């Protein structure tokens, strides 16, 4: 079976001041090192990620401003930011599809890149198709839910590369408490 075409949108230079955004992440974020391949941090609604739980945490205004830029491109707001920190090219992310558990089913996942350039590799579910997107400092990538169903993605090892952080944004479904009118 052939995977449907890769449905991603790549916006170069999406942020007004990516240098300051990166400096903020390095100075202010308390990075979690439970995952060996890279460090992480979560802001906003907690997302259960790679089998780890993150507590809810306020989104700092600088990250909320980036979420707002991603939202204008996606056409919907975001309420979680999962940040990844790859100190060197030896820090990686293996092939995976993002879990949509708790997310709005047709929402797009956004990836904002800061720092060193890394390549995001997509692999079709048929394992025959591959695509690569070069993620530069200050860029934004949007992936549709349909693409996540049929393609996996990874950040492979890259020799001699310096520090990169990514901010990934997700939209959670609002859980509505049961009311009298539902009964
Ligand atoms: O760092 C990246 O660009 C990839 C991030 C990613 O795929 C994820 O957090 O699910
Ligand atoms: Fe992902």
CSV table of C-alpha atoms and ligand atoms in Angstrom, one decimal:
chain,number,residue,atom,x,y,z
A,1,UNK,CA,0.0,0.0,0.0
A,2,UNK,CA,1.3,3.5,-0.9
A,3,UNK,CA,1.2,6.1,1.8
A,4,UNK,CA,-0.9,9.2,1.0
A,5,UNK,CA,1.3,12.2,0.0
A,6,UNK,CA,3.2,13.8,2.8
A,7,UNK,CA,1.0,16.7,3.9
A,8,UNK,CA,3.4,19.2,5.7
A,9,UNK,CA,3.8,22.9,5.5
A,10,UNK,CA,7.2,24.4,6.0
A,11,UNK,CA,7.5,28.1,6.8
A,12,UNK,CA,11.1,29.4,6.9
A,13,UNK,CA,11.9,32.4,9.1
A,14,UNK,CA,8.6,32.2,10.9
A,15,UNK,CA,9.8,33.9,14.1
A,16,UNK,CA,10.7,37.6,14.6
A,17,UNK,CA,13.6,37.0,17.0
A,18,UNK,CA,14.7,33.3,17.1
A,19,UNK,CA,18.1,34.1,18.6
A,20,UNK,CA,16.4,35.6,21.7
A,21,UNK,CA,14.0,32.6,21.8
A,22,UNK,CA,16.9,30.2,21.9
A,23,UNK,CA,18.7,32.2,24.5
A,24,UNK,CA,15.6,32.2,26.6
A,25,UNK,CA,15.3,28.4,26.4
A,26,UNK,CA,18.9,27.9,27.4
A,27,UNK,CA,18.8,30.4,30.3
A,28,UNK,CA,15.3,29.8,31.8
A,29,UNK,CA,14.1,26.3,31.1
A,30,UNK,CA,14.5,23.5,33.7
A,31,UNK,CA,15.3,20.6,31.3
A,32,UNK,CA,14.1,17.1,32.2
A,33,UNK,CA,16.6,14.3,31.5
A,34,UNK,CA,14.5,11.2,32.0
A,35,UNK,CA,14.9,10.4,28.3
A,36,UNK,CA,18.4,9.4,27.3
A,37,UNK,CA,18.4,10.5,23.7
A,38,UNK,CA,17.7,14.2,24.4
A,39,UNK,CA,16.3,16.5,27.1
A,40,UNK,CA,12.7,17.7,27.2
A,41,UNK,CA,10.4,20.1,28.9
A,42,UNK,CA,6.6,20.6,28.8
A,43,UNK,CA,4.5,23.7,29.1
A,44,UNK,CA,0.7,24.1,29.3
A,45,UNK,CA,-1.6,21.1,29.4
A,46,UNK,CA,0.4,18.1,30.2
A,47,UNK,CA,1.1,15.6,27.4
A,48,UNK,CA,2.1,12.0,28.1
A,49,UNK,CA,5.1,11.7,26.0
A,50,UNK,CA,7.4,8.7,25.3
A,51,UNK,CA,5.8,7.0,28.3
A,52,UNK,CA,6.6,9.9,30.7
A,53,UNK,CA,4.2,12.0,32.6
A,54,UNK,CA,4.7,15.8,32.8
A,55,UNK,CA,3.0,18.0,35.3
A,56,UNK,CA,0.9,21.0,34.0
A,57,UNK,CA,3.1,24.0,33.9
A,58,UNK,CA,2.4,27.6,32.9
A,59,UNK,CA,3.5,28.6,29.3
A,60,UNK,CA,6.1,31.4,29.7
A,61,UNK,CA,5.0,34.5,27.7
A,62,UNK,CA,7.8,34.0,25.2
A,63,UNK,CA,6.7,30.5,24.4
A,64,UNK,CA,3.0,31.6,24.3
A,65,UNK,CA,4.0,34.2,21.7
A,66,UNK,CA,5.6,31.5,19.5
A,67,UNK,CA,2.4,29.3,20.0
A,68,UNK,CA,0.4,32.3,18.8
A,69,UNK,CA,2.5,32.5,15.6
A,70,UNK,CA,2.1,28.7,15.0
A,71,UNK,CA,-1.7,29.1,15.6
A,72,UNK,CA,-2.0,31.8,12.9
A,73,UNK,CA,-0.5,29.3,10.4
A,74,UNK,CA,-2.4,26.3,11.7
A,75,UNK,CA,-5.7,28.0,12.0
A,76,UNK,CA,-6.3,26.8,15.5
A,77,UNK,CA,-4.8,27.5,18.9
A,78,UNK,CA,-2.3,25.4,20.8
A,79,UNK,CA,-2.3,24.5,24.5
A,80,UNK,CA,0.8,22.4,25.0
A,81,UNK,CA,4.4,22.9,24.1
A,82,UNK,CA,6.8,19.9,24.4
A,83,UNK,CA,10.3,21.2,24.0
A,84,UNK,CA,13.2,19.0,22.9
A,85,UNK,CA,16.9,19.9,23.5
A,86,UNK,CA,19.5,18.2,21.4
A,87,UNK,CA,22.9,19.3,22.8
A,88,UNK,CA,24.9,17.6,20.0
A,89,UNK,CA,24.3,15.7,16.8
A,90,UNK,CA,24.5,12.5,18.9
A,91,UNK,CA,21.1,13.5,20.5
A,92,UNK,CA,18.3,12.1,18.4
A,93,UNK,CA,14.6,11.2,18.1
A,94,UNK,CA,13.7,7.7,16.7
A,95,UNK,CA,11.0,7.0,14.2
A,96,UNK,CA,7.6,7.6,15.7
A,97,UNK,CA,4.1,9.0,15.1
A,98,UNK,CA,2.8,11.5,17.6
A,99,UNK,CA,0.1,10.2,19.9
A,100,UNK,CA,-3.2,11.9,19.3
A,101,UNK,CA,-4.7,10.6,22.5
A,102,UNK,CA,-6.4,13.6,24.1
A,103,UNK,CA,-5.7,15.9,21.1
A,104,UNK,CA,-8.3,17.4,18.7
A,105,UNK,CA,-8.4,14.7,16.0
A,106,UNK,CA,-7.8,16.8,13.0
A,107,UNK,CA,-5.4,19.3,14.6
A,108,UNK,CA,-1.9,19.9,13.2
A,109,UNK,CA,1.2,19.3,15.2
A,110,UNK,CA,3.7,22.2,14.8
A,111,UNK,CA,7.5,22.0,15.2
A,112,UNK,CA,9.5,25.2,15.7
A,113,UNK,CA,13.3,24.9,15.3
A,114,UNK,CA,15.9,26.9,17.1
A,115,UNK,CA,19.7,26.6,16.8
A,116,UNK,CA,21.6,24.1,14.7
A,117,UNK,CA,20.0,22.8,11.5
A,118,UNK,CA,18.8,19.2,11.7
A,119,UNK,CA,17.0,17.0,9.2
A,120,UNK,CA,13.6,15.6,9.9
A,121,UNK,CA,13.2,12.3,8.1
A,122,UNK,CA,9.7,10.9,7.2
A,123,UNK,CA,9.1,7.3,6.4
A,124,UNK,CA,5.9,6.1,4.7
A,125,UNK,CA,4.0,3.2,6.3
A,126,UNK,CA,4.9,1.1,3.3
A,127,UNK,CA,8.6,1.7,4.4
A,128,UNK,CA,9.4,2.3,0.7
A,129,UNK,CA,8.8,6.1,0.7
A,130,UNK,CA,11.1,8.5,2.4
A,131,UNK,CA,11.3,12.3,2.5
A,132,UNK,CA,13.6,14.7,4.3
A,133,UNK,CA,12.9,18.2,5.4
A,134,UNK,CA,15.8,20.5,6.6
A,135,UNK,CA,14.7,22.4,9.7
A,136,UNK,CA,16.5,25.7,10.0
A,137,UNK,CA,16.8,28.2,12.9
A,138,UNK,CA,13.5,30.0,13.2
A,139,UNK,CA,11.4,27.8,10.9
A,140,UNK,CA,8.0,26.3,11.5
A,141,UNK,CA,6.7,22.9,10.2
A,142,UNK,CA,3.1,21.8,10.4
A,143,UNK,CA,2.1,18.2,10.1
A,144,UNK,CA,-1.5,17.1,9.5
A,145,UNK,CA,-3.1,14.3,11.5
A,146,UNK,CA,-3.5,12.4,8.3
A,147,UNK,CA,0.2,12.6,7.6
A,148,UNK,CA,0.9,11.4,11.2
A,149,UNK,CA,-1.3,8.3,10.5
A,150,UNK,CA,0.6,7.3,7.4
A,151,UNK,CA,4.1,8.5,8.0
A,152,UNK,CA,6.5,8.2,10.9
A,153,UNK,CA,9.2,10.9,11.5
A,154,UNK,CA,12.6,11.0,13.2
A,155,UNK,CA,15.6,13.3,13.9
A,156,UNK,CA,18.6,11.0,13.1
A,157,UNK,CA,22.1,11.4,14.4
A,158,UNK,CA,24.1,14.1,12.6
A,159,UNK,CA,27.9,14.2,12.9
A,160,UNK,CA,29.5,17.4,14.2
A,161,UNK,CA,26.3,19.3,14.7
A,162,UNK,CA,25.8,21.8,17.6
A,163,UNK,CA,22.9,22.5,19.9
A,164,UNK,CA,19.3,22.6,18.6
A,165,UNK,CA,16.0,22.9,20.4
A,166,UNK,CA,12.6,22.2,19.0
A,167,UNK,CA,9.3,23.5,20.3
A,168,UNK,CA,6.4,21.2,19.4
A,169,UNK,CA,2.9,22.4,19.8
A,170,UNK,CA,-0.3,20.4,20.2
A,171,UNK,CA,-3.9,21.1,20.6
A,172,UNK,CA,-5.8,19.3,23.3
A,173,UNK,CA,-9.5,18.5,23.1
A,174,UNK,CA,-11.5,20.3,25.7
A,175,UNK,CA,-12.9,17.8,28.2
A,176,UNK,CA,-16.4,19.0,29.0
A,177,UNK,CA,-17.7,17.9,32.4
A,178,UNK,CA,-21.0,16.0,32.2
A,179,UNK,CA,-23.9,18.4,32.8
A,180,UNK,CA,-27.6,17.8,33.5
A,181,UNK,CA,-28.5,18.2,29.9
A,182,UNK,CA,-26.3,15.3,28.9
A,183,UNK,CA,-28.3,12.8,31.0
B,1,LIG,O1,12.7,17.9,17.2
B,1,LIG,C1,12.0,17.7,16.2
B,1,LIG,O2,12.1,18.4,15.2
B,1,LIG,C2,11.0,16.6,16.2
B,1,LIG,C3,10.1,16.6,17.4
B,1,LIG,C4,9.1,15.5,17.4
B,1,LIG,O3,8.9,14.9,16.5
B,1,LIG,C5,8.2,15.4,18.6
B,1,LIG,O4,8.5,16.0,19.6
B,1,LIG,O5,7.3,14.5,18.6
B,2,LIG,FE1,7.0,13.8,16.7
